[in-house]
Amino acid sequence: MSLQLVFGNSGSGKSDYVCRKVLAQSKEEPERTFFVLVPEQFTMQMQREFVARQEHHCIMNVDVVSFNRLAYRIFDELGMGNLNILEETGKNLVLRRVAGQQQEQLVLMKSSMKKAGYISEIKSIISEMTQYRIAPGQLDALIEQEAQPPLLRYKILDIQTMYQGFEDYLQGKFITAEEVLEVFSQVAEESKLLKDSVIVMDGFTGFTPVQYHLLERLISIAGEILVTVTLDEREDPYLCRGVQELFYMSKKTVQALSEIAVRKHVEIKDPVWMCHGEKTRFAHSPALLWL
């Protein structure tokens, strides 16, 4: 079990490096599974890249997936394909029902629930809190703060009422798309596909708390984890002075991943630094490279 970080500026060849490394290693170890995790919108592009680079134009033991697609892949392996996932329209309908049931409990939002788009806004707030692993009960600390303006306190109280009603309705019936990774993290250790696999993460600027929670499970299961991080070669990746820094998000990611590796007693390999060269993206564009 190991964690290795690949640092470099934008266009310095980080994706090219991990692509070459995965293809070479997958050829040497055909029995091993390789997962390349990228943001949802880049999966097709990265799949085409791997197929084009492979000498026979096929990738047998390499899967290019997003976080959610990896979760569904493992669910299929474990016979969990019957999960009821509540889609966006379904969330709106459930929240409309909850608003009707909790109408007397709402203070500020009661008169606004019939406004166009208001339910969608509530849905977005609940979705974001789910991704950040904030349960309805955790909002009590905000509500009880004495310095909190009354208007804000009532708004938080109404959100908590809607959030709790939403959770109560879904209990045992559905899970939301934001909870897929939470369920995945609970069953990841049962997967044979993940055992001793190589997981590469490319194209991410950072991770949500739910994704970090999943990575904490995966780092103990997978054989190797490789993560690309956009960072200038003149920067110290382990020294973060605050949010005002240009590469604050990258350094925060490095810090979080390093802490996870230490907690799980996983080896942290020496990082790989990628520098601009004759074959990198801006090789023939010195002005863009300077920028």
PDB file of N, CA, C and O in Angstrom, residues 61-103:
ATOM      1  N   ASN A  61      -7.361  -4.448 -18.748  1.00  0.00           N
ATOM      2  CA  ASN A  61      -7.354  -4.376 -17.278  1.00  0.00           C
ATOM      3  C   ASN A  61      -7.238  -2.947 -16.758  1.00  0.00           C
ATOM      4  O   ASN A  61      -6.833  -2.708 -15.626  1.00  0.00           O
ATOM      5  N   VAL A  62      -7.577  -1.973 -17.619  1.00  0.00           N
ATOM      6  CA  VAL A  62      -7.564  -0.557 -17.226  1.00  0.00           C
ATOM      7  C   VAL A  62      -8.980   0.000 -17.380  1.00  0.00           C
ATOM      8  O   VAL A  62      -9.570  -0.083 -18.450  1.00  0.00           O
ATOM      9  N   ASP A  63      -9.512   0.556 -16.302  1.00  0.00           N
ATOM     10  CA  ASP A  63     -10.849   1.161 -16.324  1.00  0.00           C
ATOM     11  C   ASP A  63     -10.726   2.654 -16.070  1.00  0.00           C
ATOM     12  O   ASP A  63     -10.154   3.068 -15.061  1.00  0.00           O
ATOM     13  N   VAL A  64     -11.251   3.459 -16.984  1.00  0.00           N
ATOM     14  CA  VAL A  64     -11.294   4.909 -16.782  1.00  0.00           C
ATOM     15  C   VAL A  64     -12.697   5.246 -16.279  1.00  0.00           C
ATOM     16  O   VAL A  64     -13.682   5.031 -16.981  1.00  0.00           O
ATOM     17  N   VAL A  65     -12.777   5.730 -15.045  1.00  0.00           N
ATOM     18  CA  VAL A  65     -14.086   5.929 -14.406  1.00  0.00           C
ATOM     19  C   VAL A  65     -14.098   7.229 -13.598  1.00  0.00           C
ATOM     20  O   VAL A  65     -13.057   7.792 -13.281  1.00  0.00           O
ATOM     21  N   SER A  66     -15.308   7.689 -13.298  1.00  0.00           N
ATOM     22  CA  SER A  66     -15.483   8.777 -12.333  1.00  0.00           C
ATOM     23  C   SER A  66     -15.728   8.122 -10.968  1.00  0.00           C
ATOM     24  O   SER A  66     -15.859   6.903 -10.869  1.00  0.00           O
ATOM     25  N   PHE A  67     -15.826   8.912  -9.917  1.00  0.00           N
ATOM     26  CA  PHE A  67     -16.092   8.364  -8.587  1.00  0.00           C
ATOM     27  C   PHE A  67     -17.401   7.570  -8.580  1.00  0.00           C
ATOM     28  O   PHE A  67     -17.455   6.442  -8.079  1.00  0.00           O
ATOM     29  N   ASN A  68     -18.449   8.169  -9.140  1.00  0.00           N
ATOM     30  CA  ASN A  68     -19.756   7.496  -9.132  1.00  0.00           C
ATOM     31  C   ASN A  68     -19.755   6.236  -9.987  1.00  0.00           C
ATOM     32  O   ASN A  68     -20.336   5.219  -9.609  1.00  0.00           O
ATOM     33  N   ARG A  69     -19.091   6.290 -11.138  1.00  0.00           N
ATOM     34  CA  ARG A  69     -19.064   5.117 -12.020  1.00  0.00           C
ATOM     35  C   ARG A  69     -18.292   3.977 -11.379  1.00  0.00           C
ATOM     36  O   ARG A  69     -18.648   2.806 -11.529  1.00  0.00           O
ATOM     37  N   LEU A  70     -17.238   4.303 -10.622  1.00  0.00           N
ATOM     38  CA  LEU A  70     -16.499   3.270  -9.885  1.00  0.00           C
ATOM     39  C   LEU A  70     -17.400   2.642  -8.825  1.00  0.00           C
ATOM     40  O   LEU A  70     -17.386   1.419  -8.629  1.00  0.00           O
ATOM     41  N   ALA A  71     -18.194   3.486  -8.163  1.00  0.00           N
ATOM     42  CA  ALA A  71     -19.116   2.969  -7.145  1.00  0.00           C
ATOM     43  C   ALA A  71     -20.095   1.973  -7.766  1.00  0.00           C
ATOM     44  O   ALA A  71     -20.303   0.878  -7.222  1.00  0.00           O
ATOM     45  N   TYR A  72     -20.687   2.337  -8.894  1.00  0.00           N
ATOM     46  CA  TYR A  72     -21.650   1.431  -9.550  1.00  0.00           C
ATOM     47  C   TYR A  72     -20.967   0.144 -10.020  1.00  0.00           C
ATOM     48  O   TYR A  72     -21.569  -0.932  -9.997  1.00  0.00           O
ATOM     49  N   ARG A  73     -19.718   0.256 -10.443  1.00  0.00           N
ATOM     50  CA  ARG A  73     -18.969  -0.933 -10.877  1.00  0.00           C
ATOM     51  C   ARG A  73     -18.809  -1.916  -9.703  1.00  0.00           C
ATOM     52  O   ARG A  73     -18.975  -3.122  -9.861  1.00  0.00           O
ATOM     53  N   ILE A  74     -18.493  -1.374  -8.533  1.00  0.00           N
ATOM     54  CA  ILE A  74     -18.315  -2.228  -7.351  1.00  0.00           C
ATOM     55  C   ILE A  74     -19.666  -2.747  -6.862  1.00  0.00           C
ATOM     56  O   ILE A  74     -19.773  -3.892  -6.405  1.00  0.00           O
ATOM     57  N   PHE A  75     -20.710  -1.932  -6.960  1.00  0.00           N
ATOM     58  CA  PHE A  75     -22.054  -2.393  -6.580  1.00  0.00           C
ATOM     59  C   PHE A  75     -22.462  -3.600  -7.425  1.00  0.00           C
ATOM     60  O   PHE A  75     -23.036  -4.559  -6.920  1.00  0.00           O
ATOM     61  N   ASP A  76     -22.159  -3.542  -8.736  1.00  0.00           N
ATOM     62  CA  ASP A  76     -22.473  -4.668  -9.627  1.00  0.00           C
ATOM     63  C   ASP A  76     -21.695  -5.916  -9.207  1.00  0.00           C
ATOM     64  O   ASP A  76     -22.232  -7.025  -9.212  1.00  0.00           O
ATOM     65  N   GLU A  77     -20.428  -5.721  -8.852  1.00  0.00           N
ATOM     66  CA  GLU A  77     -19.597  -6.853  -8.423  1.00  0.00           C
ATOM     67  C   GLU A  77     -20.166  -7.503  -7.163  1.00  0.00           C
ATOM     68  O   GLU A  77     -20.158  -8.732  -7.034  1.00  0.00           O
ATOM     69  N   LEU A  78     -20.677  -6.681  -6.254  1.00  0.00           N
ATOM     70  CA  LEU A  78     -21.175  -7.182  -4.969  1.00  0.00           C
ATOM     71  C   LEU A  78     -22.657  -7.528  -4.999  1.00  0.00           C
ATOM     72  O   LEU A  78     -23.232  -7.843  -3.959  1.00  0.00           O
ATOM     73  N   GLY A  79     -23.287  -7.461  -6.173  1.00  0.00           N
ATOM     74  CA  GLY A  79     -24.707  -7.798  -6.277  1.00  0.00           C
ATOM     75  C   GLY A  79     -25.618  -6.762  -5.649  1.00  0.00           C
ATOM     76  O   GLY A  79     -26.676  -7.101  -5.106  1.00  0.00           O
ATOM     77  N   MET A  80     -25.204  -5.485  -5.714  1.00  0.00           N
ATOM     78  CA  MET A  80     -26.002  -4.410  -5.120  1.00  0.00           C
ATOM     79  C   MET A  80     -26.618  -3.514  -6.197  1.00  0.00           C
ATOM     80  O   MET A  80     -26.838  -2.322  -5.991  1.00  0.00           O
ATOM     81  N   GLY A  81     -26.923  -4.105  -7.328  1.00  0.00           N
ATOM     82  CA  GLY A  81     -27.454  -3.320  -8.444  1.00  0.00           C
ATOM     83  C   GLY A  81     -28.888  -2.869  -8.279  1.00  0.00           C
ATOM     84  O   GLY A  81     -29.425  -2.159  -9.141  1.00  0.00           O
ATOM     85  N   ASN A  82     -29.534  -3.274  -7.187  1.00  0.00           N
ATOM     86  CA  ASN A  82     -30.954  -2.934  -6.995  1.00  0.00           C
ATOM     87  C   ASN A  82     -31.155  -1.713  -6.100  1.00  0.00           C
ATOM     88  O   ASN A  82     -32.239  -1.496  -5.562  1.00  0.00           O
ATOM     89  N   LEU A  83     -30.120  -0.900  -5.907  1.00  0.00           N
ATOM     90  CA  LEU A  83     -30.252   0.305  -5.079  1.00  0.00           C
ATOM     91  C   LEU A  83     -31.200   1.300  -5.747  1.00  0.00           C
ATOM     92  O   LEU A  83     -31.123   1.539  -6.953  1.00  0.00           O
ATOM     93  N   ASN A  84     -32.095   1.868  -4.966  1.00  0.00           N
ATOM     94  CA  ASN A  84     -33.029   2.866  -5.484  1.00  0.00           C
ATOM     95  C   ASN A  84     -32.402   4.253  -5.337  1.00  0.00           C
ATOM     96  O   ASN A  84     -32.359   4.818  -4.254  1.00  0.00           O
ATOM     97  N   ILE A  85     -31.907   4.793  -6.456  1.00  0.00           N
ATOM     98  CA  ILE A  85     -31.275   6.113  -6.448  1.00  0.00           C
ATOM     99  C   ILE A  85     -32.322   7.163  -6.801  1.00  0.00           C
ATOM    100  O   ILE A  85     -32.978   7.074  -7.841  1.00  0.00           O
ATOM    101  N   LEU A  86     -32.496   8.141  -5.940  1.00  0.00           N
ATOM    102  CA  LEU A  86     -33.464   9.204  -6.177  1.00  0.00           C
ATOM    103  C   LEU A  86     -32.829  10.282  -7.050  1.00  0.00           C
ATOM    104  O   LEU A  86     -31.821  10.881  -6.680  1.00  0.00           O
ATOM    105  N   GLU A  87     -33.425  10.516  -8.216  1.00  0.00           N
ATOM    106  CA  GLU A  87     -32.886  11.509  -9.140  1.00  0.00           C
ATOM    107  C   GLU A  87     -33.353  12.916  -8.766  1.00  0.00           C
ATOM    108  O   GLU A  87     -34.130  13.104  -7.837  1.00  0.00           O
ATOM    109  N   GLU A  88     -32.898  13.909  -9.537  1.00  0.00           N
ATOM    110  CA  GLU A  88     -33.163  15.311  -9.212  1.00  0.00           C
ATOM    111  C   GLU A  88     -34.656  15.636  -9.181  1.00  0.00           C
ATOM    112  O   GLU A  88     -35.126  16.334  -8.280  1.00  0.00           O
ATOM    113  N   THR A  89     -35.402  15.136 -10.157  1.00  0.00           N
ATOM    114  CA  THR A  89     -36.844  15.404 -10.183  1.00  0.00           C
ATOM    115  C   THR A  89     -37.517  14.791  -8.963  1.00  0.00           C
ATOM    116  O   THR A  89     -38.407  15.404  -8.352  1.00  0.00           O
ATOM    117  N   GLY A  90     -37.084  13.593  -8.602  1.00  0.00           N
ATOM    118  CA  GLY A  90     -37.640  12.923  -7.434  1.00  0.00           C
ATOM    119  C   GLY A  90     -37.371  13.703  -6.153  1.00  0.00           C
ATOM    120  O   GLY A  90     -38.233  13.794  -5.267  1.00  0.00           O
ATOM    121  N   LYS A  91     -36.180  14.296  -6.056  1.00  0.00           N
ATOM    122  CA  LYS A  91     -35.855  15.108  -4.878  1.00  0.00           C
ATOM    123  C   LYS A  91     -36.818  16.283  -4.757  1.00  0.00           C
ATOM    124  O   LYS A  91     -37.290  16.605  -3.662  1.00  0.00           O
ATOM    125  N   ASN A  92     -37.081  16.943  -5.892  1.00  0.00           N
ATOM    126  CA  ASN A  92     -38.000  18.084  -5.870  1.00  0.00           C
ATOM    127  C   ASN A  92     -39.389  17.666  -5.394  1.00  0.00           C
ATOM    128  O   ASN A  92     -40.027  18.371  -4.604  1.00  0.00           O
ATOM    129  N   LEU A  93     -39.850  16.512  -5.866  1.00  0.00           N
ATOM    130  CA  LEU A  93     -41.181  16.034  -5.478  1.00  0.00           C
ATOM    131  C   LEU A  93     -41.238  15.696  -3.990  1.00  0.00           C
ATOM    132  O   LEU A  93     -42.214  16.019  -3.301  1.00  0.00           O
ATOM    133  N   VAL A  94     -40.175  15.050  -3.496  1.00  0.00           N
ATOM    134  CA  VAL A  94     -40.132  14.690  -2.073  1.00  0.00           C
ATOM    135  C   VAL A  94     -40.106  15.953  -1.218  1.00  0.00           C
ATOM    136  O   VAL A  94     -40.808  16.064  -0.206  1.00  0.00           O
ATOM    137  N   LEU A  95     -39.274  16.935  -1.620  1.00  0.00           N
ATOM    138  CA  LEU A  95     -39.182  18.174  -0.850  1.00  0.00           C
ATOM    139  C   LEU A  95     -40.500  18.949  -0.873  1.00  0.00           C
ATOM    140  O   LEU A  95     -40.872  19.588   0.113  1.00  0.00           O
ATOM    141  N   ARG A  96     -41.211  18.894  -1.999  1.00  0.00           N
ATOM    142  CA  ARG A  96     -42.533  19.538  -2.075  1.00  0.00           C
ATOM    143  C   ARG A  96     -43.484  18.884  -1.078  1.00  0.00           C
ATOM    144  O   ARG A  96     -44.256  19.565  -0.402  1.00  0.00           O
ATOM    145  N   ARG A  97     -43.404  17.568  -0.985  1.00  0.00           N
ATOM    146  CA  ARG A  97     -44.253  16.834  -0.035  1.00  0.00           C
ATOM    147  C   ARG A  97     -43.878  17.178   1.408  1.00  0.00           C
ATOM    148  O   ARG A  97     -44.747  17.411   2.254  1.00  0.00           O
ATOM    149  N   VAL A  98     -42.561  17.213   1.685  1.00  0.00           N
ATOM    150  CA  VAL A  98     -42.088  17.543   3.030  1.00  0.00           C
ATOM    151  C   VAL A  98     -42.514  18.958   3.415  1.00  0.00           C
ATOM    152  O   VAL A  98     -42.933  19.207   4.548  1.00  0.00           O
ATOM    153  N   ALA A  99     -42.425  19.892   2.461  1.00  0.00           N
ATOM    154  CA  ALA A  99     -42.831  21.274   2.729  1.00  0.00           C
ATOM    155  C   ALA A  99     -44.297  21.341   3.130  1.00  0.00           C
ATOM    156  O   ALA A  99     -44.678  22.103   4.027  1.00  0.00           O
ATOM    157  N   GLY A 100     -45.141  20.527   2.480  1.00  0.00           N
ATOM    158  CA  GLY A 100     -46.557  20.491   2.825  1.00  0.00           C
ATOM    159  C   GLY A 100     -46.787  19.913   4.215  1.00  0.00           C
ATOM    160  O   GLY A 100     -47.616  20.419   4.980  1.00  0.00           O
ATOM    161  N   GLN A 101     -46.018  18.865   4.543  1.00  0.00           N
ATOM    162  CA  GLN A 101     -46.180  18.220   5.844  1.00  0.00           C
ATOM    163  C   GLN A 101     -45.643  19.080   6.993  1.00  0.00           C
ATOM    164  O   GLN A 101     -46.190  19.071   8.100  1.00  0.00           O
ATOM    165  N   GLN A 102     -44.556  19.813   6.721  1.00  0.00           N
ATOM    166  CA  GLN A 102     -43.898  20.592   7.780  1.00  0.00           C
ATOM    167  C   GLN A 102     -44.287  22.076   7.740  1.00  0.00           C
ATOM    168  O   GLN A 102     -43.620  22.906   8.369  1.00  0.00           O
ATOM    169  N   GLN A 103     -45.350  22.392   7.044  1.00  0.00           N
ATOM    170  CA  GLN A 103     -45.714  23.790   6.822  1.00  0.00           C
ATOM    171  C   GLN A 103     -45.834  24.590   8.125  1.00  0.00           C
ATOM    172  O   GLN A 103     -45.397  25.734   8.225  1.00  0.00           O
TER     173      GLN A 103
END
